[in-house]
Amino acid sequence: MNRWQAIVFDLDDTLYPERDYALSGFRAVAHWADSRLGIPAGQGYAELRRMFEQGVRGDTFNRWLAAHGVPADGWIEELVQVYRTHIPVLTPFPEVPALLAALRPHYRIGLVSDGYLDVQRQKFAALRLADYFDAVVFSDEWGREAWKPSIFPFVRVAQMLRVEPRRAMYVADNPTKDFLGARRAGLTTVWCRRAHGEYTHLEPPTDEHEPDWSIPSLAAFENILIRLENSA
């Protein structure tokens, strides 16, 4: 009998490259700004992408508008709305569909993801992976207080999967929030620390934030899972 009965995944930068969502959103914003602000779409997208690749986060649109001499007041809210409501074009990491297909006969498969509810739903739909999952928990459905590192989404997904938390494993990418709540809820944790991930450069801020295991990509997950099961 397997030590674990369920494998639960994070979404952003775990199942697909998070940068792809940002770039998809920037394309939508650039096309919108072409007609509203007169900034050519190709130019606007190139500028937004360059800022992202330079590490700009949080105030991207403010800086972009300022560079074009456009007052932020009155436009930022609309740009953010376009970004968050666009229909994203996303593709899973290459190894993900085959991994989920291999795991599904032996484990229940779950998802726990933070972020604005409608945004996360759109991302998940765009990936076309729903058929692999037995339970999906978007923490924002219960409000911001349920976002990680709250233990709530992990307790909830275990309930939905009908497993004890100690029989579930959580695979995610952000050491500042992903593993603390999962460990407190009783799940085993695995850090998918991709070479060029958004949070690869971060370190767990405390011992409690440390994952139980670390892997360089999901391509390595099945092998380490087999070894862990055999050693249990």
C-alpha atoms as a PDB file:
ATOM      1  CA  MET A   1       0.000   0.000   0.000  1.00  0.00           C
ATOM      2  CA  ASN A   2       1.304   3.435  -0.919  1.00  0.00           C
ATOM      3  CA  ARG A   3       2.382   5.702   1.900  1.00  0.00           C
ATOM      4  CA  TRP A   4       0.651   8.565   0.081  1.00  0.00           C
ATOM      5  CA  GLN A   5      -2.817   8.359  -1.370  1.00  0.00           C
ATOM      6  CA  ALA A   6      -3.023  11.818  -2.931  1.00  0.00           C
ATOM      7  CA  ILE A   7      -0.710  14.195  -4.776  1.00  0.00           C
ATOM      8  CA  VAL A   8      -1.712  17.863  -4.689  1.00  0.00           C
ATOM      9  CA  PHE A   9      -0.186  20.441  -7.007  1.00  0.00           C
ATOM     10  CA  ASP A  10       0.182  24.184  -6.982  1.00  0.00           C
ATOM     11  CA  LEU A  11      -0.702  25.928 -10.265  1.00  0.00           C
ATOM     12  CA  ASP A  12       1.475  28.937 -11.128  1.00  0.00           C
ATOM     13  CA  ASP A  13       5.068  28.070 -12.062  1.00  0.00           C
ATOM     14  CA  THR A  14       4.434  24.478 -11.017  1.00  0.00           C
ATOM     15  CA  LEU A  15       2.179  23.179 -13.789  1.00  0.00           C
ATOM     16  CA  TYR A  16       2.960  25.922 -16.322  1.00  0.00           C
ATOM     17  CA  PRO A  17       5.434  28.830 -16.655  1.00  0.00           C
ATOM     18  CA  GLU A  18       3.981  31.768 -14.733  1.00  0.00           C
ATOM     19  CA  ARG A  19       5.749  34.202 -17.047  1.00  0.00           C
ATOM     20  CA  ASP A  20       3.510  32.949 -19.871  1.00  0.00           C
ATOM     21  CA  TYR A  21       0.459  34.316 -18.092  1.00  0.00           C
ATOM     22  CA  ALA A  22       2.147  37.692 -17.635  1.00  0.00           C
ATOM     23  CA  LEU A  23       3.116  37.837 -21.306  1.00  0.00           C
ATOM     24  CA  SER A  24      -0.369  36.764 -22.377  1.00  0.00           C
ATOM     25  CA  GLY A  25      -1.801  39.573 -20.259  1.00  0.00           C
ATOM     26  CA  PHE A  26       0.656  42.094 -21.675  1.00  0.00           C
ATOM     27  CA  ARG A  27      -0.452  41.206 -25.205  1.00  0.00           C
ATOM     28  CA  ALA A  28      -4.054  41.890 -24.235  1.00  0.00           C
ATOM     29  CA  VAL A  29      -3.101  45.187 -22.577  1.00  0.00           C
ATOM     30  CA  ALA A  30      -0.992  46.263 -25.558  1.00  0.00           C
ATOM     31  CA  HIS A  31      -3.848  45.664 -28.002  1.00  0.00           C
ATOM     32  CA  TRP A  32      -6.240  47.533 -25.729  1.00  0.00           C
ATOM     33  CA  ALA A  33      -3.825  50.457 -25.355  1.00  0.00           C
ATOM     34  CA  ASP A  34      -3.315  50.630 -29.115  1.00  0.00           C
ATOM     35  CA  SER A  35      -6.923  51.690 -29.636  1.00  0.00           C
ATOM     36  CA  ARG A  36      -7.329  53.682 -26.409  1.00  0.00           C
ATOM     37  CA  LEU A  37      -3.959  55.374 -25.924  1.00  0.00           C
ATOM     38  CA  GLY A  38      -2.449  55.305 -29.378  1.00  0.00           C
ATOM     39  CA  ILE A  39       0.556  53.212 -28.352  1.00  0.00           C
ATOM     40  CA  PRO A  40       1.218  50.730 -31.187  1.00  0.00           C
ATOM     41  CA  ALA A  41       0.440  47.217 -29.966  1.00  0.00           C
ATOM     42  CA  GLY A  42       3.729  45.702 -31.087  1.00  0.00           C
ATOM     43  CA  GLN A  43       5.735  48.438 -29.429  1.00  0.00           C
ATOM     44  CA  GLY A  44       3.671  48.326 -26.254  1.00  0.00           C
ATOM     45  CA  TYR A  45       4.010  44.560 -25.901  1.00  0.00           C
ATOM     46  CA  ALA A  46       7.773  44.719 -26.481  1.00  0.00           C
ATOM     47  CA  GLU A  47       8.132  47.398 -23.810  1.00  0.00           C
ATOM     48  CA  LEU A  48       6.023  45.539 -21.244  1.00  0.00           C
ATOM     49  CA  ARG A  49       7.864  42.306 -21.910  1.00  0.00           C
ATOM     50  CA  ARG A  50      11.245  44.015 -21.562  1.00  0.00           C
ATOM     51  CA  MET A  51      10.217  45.484 -18.201  1.00  0.00           C
ATOM     52  CA  PHE A  52       9.112  42.053 -16.996  1.00  0.00           C
ATOM     53  CA  GLU A  53      12.383  40.469 -18.074  1.00  0.00           C
ATOM     54  CA  GLN A  54      14.243  43.238 -16.239  1.00  0.00           C
ATOM     55  CA  GLY A  55      12.489  42.180 -13.038  1.00  0.00           C
ATOM     56  CA  VAL A  56       9.852  44.922 -12.792  1.00  0.00           C
ATOM     57  CA  ARG A  57       6.888  43.725 -10.732  1.00  0.00           C
ATOM     58  CA  GLY A  58       3.927  45.420  -9.081  1.00  0.00           C
ATOM     59  CA  ASP A  59       4.109  48.856 -10.724  1.00  0.00           C
ATOM     60  CA  THR A  60       4.682  47.795 -14.341  1.00  0.00           C
ATOM     61  CA  PHE A  61       1.751  49.728 -15.785  1.00  0.00           C
ATOM     62  CA  ASN A  62       2.569  52.878 -13.814  1.00  0.00           C
ATOM     63  CA  ARG A  63       6.100  52.892 -15.195  1.00  0.00           C
ATOM     64  CA  TRP A  64       4.938  52.095 -18.697  1.00  0.00           C
ATOM     65  CA  LEU A  65       2.409  54.915 -18.804  1.00  0.00           C
ATOM     66  CA  ALA A  66       4.936  57.333 -17.317  1.00  0.00           C
ATOM     67  CA  ALA A  67       7.398  56.457 -20.076  1.00  0.00           C
ATOM     68  CA  HIS A  68       4.766  57.519 -22.593  1.00  0.00           C
ATOM     69  CA  GLY A  69       3.810  60.670 -20.710  1.00  0.00           C
ATOM     70  CA  VAL A  70       0.359  59.284 -19.908  1.00  0.00           C
ATOM     71  CA  PRO A  71      -1.050  60.127 -16.440  1.00  0.00           C
ATOM     72  CA  ALA A  72      -1.673  56.960 -14.453  1.00  0.00           C
ATOM     73  CA  ASP A  73      -4.875  58.290 -12.882  1.00  0.00           C
ATOM     74  CA  GLY A  74      -7.878  56.991 -14.729  1.00  0.00           C
ATOM     75  CA  TRP A  75      -5.984  54.360 -16.715  1.00  0.00           C
ATOM     76  CA  ILE A  76      -4.323  51.996 -14.242  1.00  0.00           C
ATOM     77  CA  GLU A  77      -7.572  50.469 -13.060  1.00  0.00           C
ATOM     78  CA  GLU A  78      -8.634  49.789 -16.638  1.00  0.00           C
ATOM     79  CA  LEU A  79      -5.263  48.288 -17.572  1.00  0.00           C
ATOM     80  CA  VAL A  80      -5.354  45.992 -14.554  1.00  0.00           C
ATOM     81  CA  GLN A  81      -8.914  44.978 -15.447  1.00  0.00           C
ATOM     82  CA  VAL A  82      -7.884  44.109 -19.006  1.00  0.00           C
ATOM     83  CA  TYR A  83      -4.946  42.105 -17.673  1.00  0.00           C
ATOM     84  CA  ARG A  84      -6.988  40.156 -15.146  1.00  0.00           C
ATOM     85  CA  THR A  85      -9.997  39.451 -17.334  1.00  0.00           C
ATOM     86  CA  HIS A  86      -8.251  38.486 -20.560  1.00  0.00           C
ATOM     87  CA  ILE A  87      -8.562  34.914 -21.819  1.00  0.00           C
ATOM     88  CA  PRO A  88      -5.008  33.595 -21.414  1.00  0.00           C
ATOM     89  CA  VAL A  89      -3.124  31.414 -23.854  1.00  0.00           C
ATOM     90  CA  LEU A  90      -1.178  28.910 -21.728  1.00  0.00           C
ATOM     91  CA  THR A  91       0.583  25.601 -22.210  1.00  0.00           C
ATOM     92  CA  PRO A  92       1.629  23.224 -19.407  1.00  0.00           C
ATOM     93  CA  PHE A  93       5.278  22.391 -18.872  1.00  0.00           C
ATOM     94  CA  PRO A  94       6.063  19.582 -21.364  1.00  0.00           C
ATOM     95  CA  GLU A  95       6.295  16.853 -18.737  1.00  0.00           C
ATOM     96  CA  VAL A  96       3.053  17.705 -16.944  1.00  0.00           C
ATOM     97  CA  PRO A  97       0.347  15.847 -18.953  1.00  0.00           C
ATOM     98  CA  ALA A  98       2.352  12.615 -19.018  1.00  0.00           C
ATOM     99  CA  LEU A  99       3.126  12.884 -15.295  1.00  0.00           C
ATOM    100  CA  LEU A 100      -0.507  13.428 -14.359  1.00  0.00           C
ATOM    101  CA  ALA A 101      -1.553  10.526 -16.581  1.00  0.00           C
ATOM    102  CA  ALA A 102       1.019   8.283 -14.889  1.00  0.00           C
ATOM    103  CA  LEU A 103       0.006   9.302 -11.366  1.00  0.00           C
ATOM    104  CA  ARG A 104      -3.749   9.174 -11.767  1.00  0.00           C
ATOM    105  CA  PRO A 105      -4.192   5.373 -11.678  1.00  0.00           C
ATOM    106  CA  HIS A 106      -2.346   5.204  -8.340  1.00  0.00           C
ATOM    107  CA  TYR A 107      -3.180   8.463  -6.543  1.00  0.00           C
ATOM    108  CA  ARG A 108      -5.964  10.967  -6.166  1.00  0.00           C
ATOM    109  CA  ILE A 109      -4.914  14.228  -7.756  1.00  0.00           C
ATOM    110  CA  GLY A 110      -5.657  17.662  -6.313  1.00  0.00           C
ATOM    111  CA  LEU A 111      -4.900  21.324  -6.894  1.00  0.00           C
ATOM    112  CA  VAL A 112      -4.475  24.181  -4.402  1.00  0.00           C
ATOM    113  CA  SER A 113      -3.882  27.639  -5.844  1.00  0.00           C
ATOM    114  CA  ASP A 114      -3.911  31.227  -4.597  1.00  0.00           C
ATOM    115  CA  GLY A 115      -4.804  34.343  -6.531  1.00  0.00           C
ATOM    116  CA  TYR A 116      -7.919  36.173  -7.623  1.00  0.00           C
ATOM    117  CA  LEU A 117     -10.628  33.567  -8.161  1.00  0.00           C
ATOM    118  CA  ASP A 118     -11.679  34.428 -11.707  1.00  0.00           C
ATOM    119  CA  VAL A 119      -8.049  34.775 -12.809  1.00  0.00           C
ATOM    120  CA  GLN A 120      -7.081  31.357 -11.442  1.00  0.00           C
ATOM    121  CA  ARG A 121     -10.133  29.737 -12.978  1.00  0.00           C
ATOM    122  CA  GLN A 122      -9.233  31.204 -16.367  1.00  0.00           C
ATOM    123  CA  LYS A 123      -5.658  29.944 -16.084  1.00  0.00           C
ATOM    124  CA  PHE A 124      -6.745  26.446 -15.130  1.00  0.00           C
ATOM    125  CA  ALA A 125      -9.280  26.302 -17.955  1.00  0.00           C
ATOM    126  CA  ALA A 126      -6.667  27.478 -20.466  1.00  0.00           C
ATOM    127  CA  LEU A 127      -4.336  24.609 -19.506  1.00  0.00           C
ATOM    128  CA  ARG A 128      -6.984  21.952 -20.337  1.00  0.00           C
ATOM    129  CA  LEU A 129      -5.865  19.694 -17.491  1.00  0.00           C
ATOM    130  CA  ALA A 130      -9.118  19.459 -15.540  1.00  0.00           C
ATOM    131  CA  ASP A 131      -9.786  15.836 -16.462  1.00  0.00           C
ATOM    132  CA  TYR A 132      -6.723  14.740 -14.484  1.00  0.00           C
ATOM    133  CA  PHE A 133      -7.912  16.267 -11.203  1.00  0.00           C
ATOM    134  CA  ASP A 134     -10.200  14.824  -8.550  1.00  0.00           C
ATOM    135  CA  ALA A 135     -10.376  18.028  -6.471  1.00  0.00           C
ATOM    136  CA  VAL A 136      -9.573  21.666  -7.204  1.00  0.00           C
ATOM    137  CA  VAL A 137      -9.314  24.322  -4.483  1.00  0.00           C
ATOM    138  CA  PHE A 138      -8.936  27.990  -5.359  1.00  0.00           C
ATOM    139  CA  SER A 139      -8.375  29.553  -1.958  1.00  0.00           C
ATOM    140  CA  ASP A 140      -9.871  32.922  -2.954  1.00  0.00           C
ATOM    141  CA  GLU A 141     -13.291  31.295  -3.015  1.00  0.00           C
ATOM    142  CA  TRP A 142     -13.222  31.714   0.778  1.00  0.00           C
ATOM    143  CA  GLY A 143     -11.563  35.149   0.775  1.00  0.00           C
ATOM    144  CA  ARG A 144      -8.057  36.477   1.170  1.00  0.00           C
ATOM    145  CA  GLU A 145      -7.736  35.054   4.685  1.00  0.00           C
ATOM    146  CA  ALA A 146      -7.822  31.573   3.137  1.00  0.00           C
ATOM    147  CA  TRP A 147      -4.807  32.227   0.890  1.00  0.00           C
ATOM    148  CA  LYS A 148      -1.588  30.421   1.644  1.00  0.00           C
ATOM    149  CA  PRO A 149       0.069  30.072   4.101  1.00  0.00           C
ATOM    150  CA  SER A 150      -3.341  29.435   5.702  1.00  0.00           C
ATOM    151  CA  ILE A 151      -3.893  25.753   6.437  1.00  0.00           C
ATOM    152  CA  PHE A 152      -7.500  26.044   5.240  1.00  0.00           C
ATOM    153  CA  PRO A 153      -7.041  25.181   1.531  1.00  0.00           C
ATOM    154  CA  PHE A 154      -4.951  22.145   2.427  1.00  0.00           C
ATOM    155  CA  VAL A 155      -7.464  20.828   4.934  1.00  0.00           C
ATOM    156  CA  ARG A 156     -10.201  21.461   2.389  1.00  0.00           C
ATOM    157  CA  VAL A 157      -8.480  19.651  -0.474  1.00  0.00           C
ATOM    158  CA  ALA A 158      -7.769  16.647   1.777  1.00  0.00           C
ATOM    159  CA  GLN A 159     -11.459  16.531   2.681  1.00  0.00           C
ATOM    160  CA  MET A 160     -12.457  16.712  -0.980  1.00  0.00           C
ATOM    161  CA  LEU A 161      -9.984  13.956  -1.868  1.00  0.00           C
ATOM    162  CA  ARG A 162     -11.185  11.875   1.095  1.00  0.00           C
ATOM    163  CA  VAL A 163      -7.701  11.326   2.484  1.00  0.00           C
ATOM    164  CA  GLU A 164      -5.991  12.160   5.746  1.00  0.00           C
ATOM    165  CA  PRO A 165      -3.597  15.095   5.273  1.00  0.00           C
ATOM    166  CA  ARG A 166      -0.650  12.922   6.308  1.00  0.00           C
ATOM    167  CA  ARG A 167      -1.422  10.689   3.311  1.00  0.00           C
ATOM    168  CA  ALA A 168      -1.171  13.620   0.882  1.00  0.00           C
ATOM    169  CA  MET A 169       1.814  15.354  -0.724  1.00  0.00           C
ATOM    170  CA  TYR A 170       1.917  18.970  -1.921  1.00  0.00           C
ATOM    171  CA  VAL A 171       4.145  20.013  -4.827  1.00  0.00           C
ATOM    172  CA  ALA A 172       4.729  23.747  -5.275  1.00  0.00           C
ATOM    173  CA  ASP A 173       7.291  26.424  -6.097  1.00  0.00           C
ATOM    174  CA  ASN A 174       7.219  29.355  -3.645  1.00  0.00           C
ATOM    175  CA  PRO A 175       9.086  28.747  -0.370  1.00  0.00           C
ATOM    176  CA  THR A 176       7.784  31.925   1.271  1.00  0.00           C
ATOM    177  CA  LYS A 177       4.183  30.680   1.410  1.00  0.00           C
ATOM    178  CA  ASP A 178       3.588  27.271  -0.140  1.00  0.00           C
ATOM    179  CA  PHE A 179       4.985  24.863   2.427  1.00  0.00           C
ATOM    180  CA  LEU A 180       4.227  26.443   5.799  1.00  0.00           C
ATOM    181  CA  GLY A 181       0.467  25.944   5.699  1.00  0.00           C
ATOM    182  CA  ALA A 182       0.747  22.577   3.978  1.00  0.00           C
ATOM    183  CA  ARG A 183       3.140  21.248   6.618  1.00  0.00           C
ATOM    184  CA  ARG A 184       1.014  22.608   9.458  1.00  0.00           C
ATOM    185  CA  ALA A 185      -1.973  20.840   7.933  1.00  0.00           C
ATOM    186  CA  GLY A 186       0.007  17.593   7.899  1.00  0.00           C
ATOM    187  CA  LEU A 187       0.946  17.224   4.213  1.00  0.00           C
ATOM    188  CA  THR A 188       4.377  16.190   2.976  1.00  0.00           C
ATOM    189  CA  THR A 189       5.867  18.982   0.844  1.00  0.00           C
ATOM    190  CA  VAL A 190       8.007  19.043  -2.289  1.00  0.00           C
ATOM    191  CA  TRP A 191       9.647  22.155  -3.723  1.00  0.00           C
ATOM    192  CA  CYS A 192       9.717  22.156  -7.518  1.00  0.00           C
ATOM    193  CA  ARG A 193      12.680  24.517  -7.841  1.00  0.00           C
ATOM    194  CA  ARG A 194      13.021  25.086 -11.574  1.00  0.00           C
ATOM    195  CA  ALA A 195      16.181  26.751 -12.830  1.00  0.00           C
ATOM    196  CA  HIS A 196      14.375  29.814 -14.193  1.00  0.00           C
ATOM    197  CA  GLY A 197      11.292  29.872 -12.002  1.00  0.00           C
ATOM    198  CA  GLU A 198       9.853  33.094 -10.609  1.00  0.00           C
ATOM    199  CA  TYR A 199      10.737  32.127  -7.028  1.00  0.00           C
ATOM    200  CA  THR A 200      13.791  29.934  -7.526  1.00  0.00           C
ATOM    201  CA  HIS A 201      16.080  32.601  -6.055  1.00  0.00           C
ATOM    202  CA  LEU A 202      14.128  32.745  -2.784  1.00  0.00           C
ATOM    203  CA  GLU A 203      14.985  30.800   0.338  1.00  0.00           C
ATOM    204  CA  PRO A 204      12.580  29.562   3.016  1.00  0.00           C
ATOM    205  CA  PRO A 205      12.433  32.344   5.642  1.00  0.00           C
ATOM    206  CA  THR A 206      12.190  29.949   8.611  1.00  0.00           C
ATOM    207  CA  ASP A 207      12.650  26.273   9.326  1.00  0.00           C
ATOM    208  CA  GLU A 208       8.873  25.844   9.260  1.00  0.00           C
ATOM    209  CA  HIS A 209       8.808  27.118   5.682  1.00  0.00           C
ATOM    210  CA  GLU A 210      11.275  24.455   4.557  1.00  0.00           C
ATOM    211  CA  PRO A 211       9.935  21.772   2.203  1.00  0.00           C
ATOM    212  CA  ASP A 212      10.483  18.121   2.990  1.00  0.00           C
ATOM    213  CA  TRP A 213      12.029  17.491  -0.420  1.00  0.00           C
ATOM    214  CA  SER A 214      13.287  19.487  -3.393  1.00  0.00           C
ATOM    215  CA  ILE A 215      13.380  18.616  -7.106  1.00  0.00           C
ATOM    216  CA  PRO A 216      14.683  20.559 -10.145  1.00  0.00           C
ATOM    217  CA  SER A 217      11.521  20.013 -12.201  1.00  0.00           C
ATOM    218  CA  LEU A 218       8.446  17.813 -12.374  1.00  0.00           C
ATOM    219  CA  ALA A 219      10.346  15.566 -14.760  1.00  0.00           C
ATOM    220  CA  ALA A 220      12.158  14.286 -11.654  1.00  0.00           C
ATOM    221  CA  PHE A 221       9.046  13.888  -9.510  1.00  0.00           C
ATOM    222  CA  GLU A 222       7.906  10.406 -10.477  1.00  0.00           C
ATOM    223  CA  ASN A 223      11.327   8.885  -9.807  1.00  0.00           C
ATOM    224  CA  ILE A 224      11.689  10.506  -6.388  1.00  0.00           C
ATOM    225  CA  LEU A 225       8.143   9.470  -5.510  1.00  0.00           C
ATOM    226  CA  ILE A 226       8.912   5.867  -6.353  1.00  0.00           C
ATOM    227  CA  ARG A 227      12.050   5.972  -4.197  1.00  0.00           C
ATOM    228  CA  LEU A 228      10.134   7.511  -1.291  1.00  0.00           C
ATOM    229  CA  GLU A 229       7.359   4.948  -1.566  1.00  0.00           C
ATOM    230  CA  ASN A 230       9.877   2.097  -1.624  1.00  0.00           C
ATOM    231  CA  SER A 231      11.657   3.463   1.439  1.00  0.00           C
ATOM    232  CA  ALA A 232       8.493   3.983   3.464  1.00  0.00           C
END
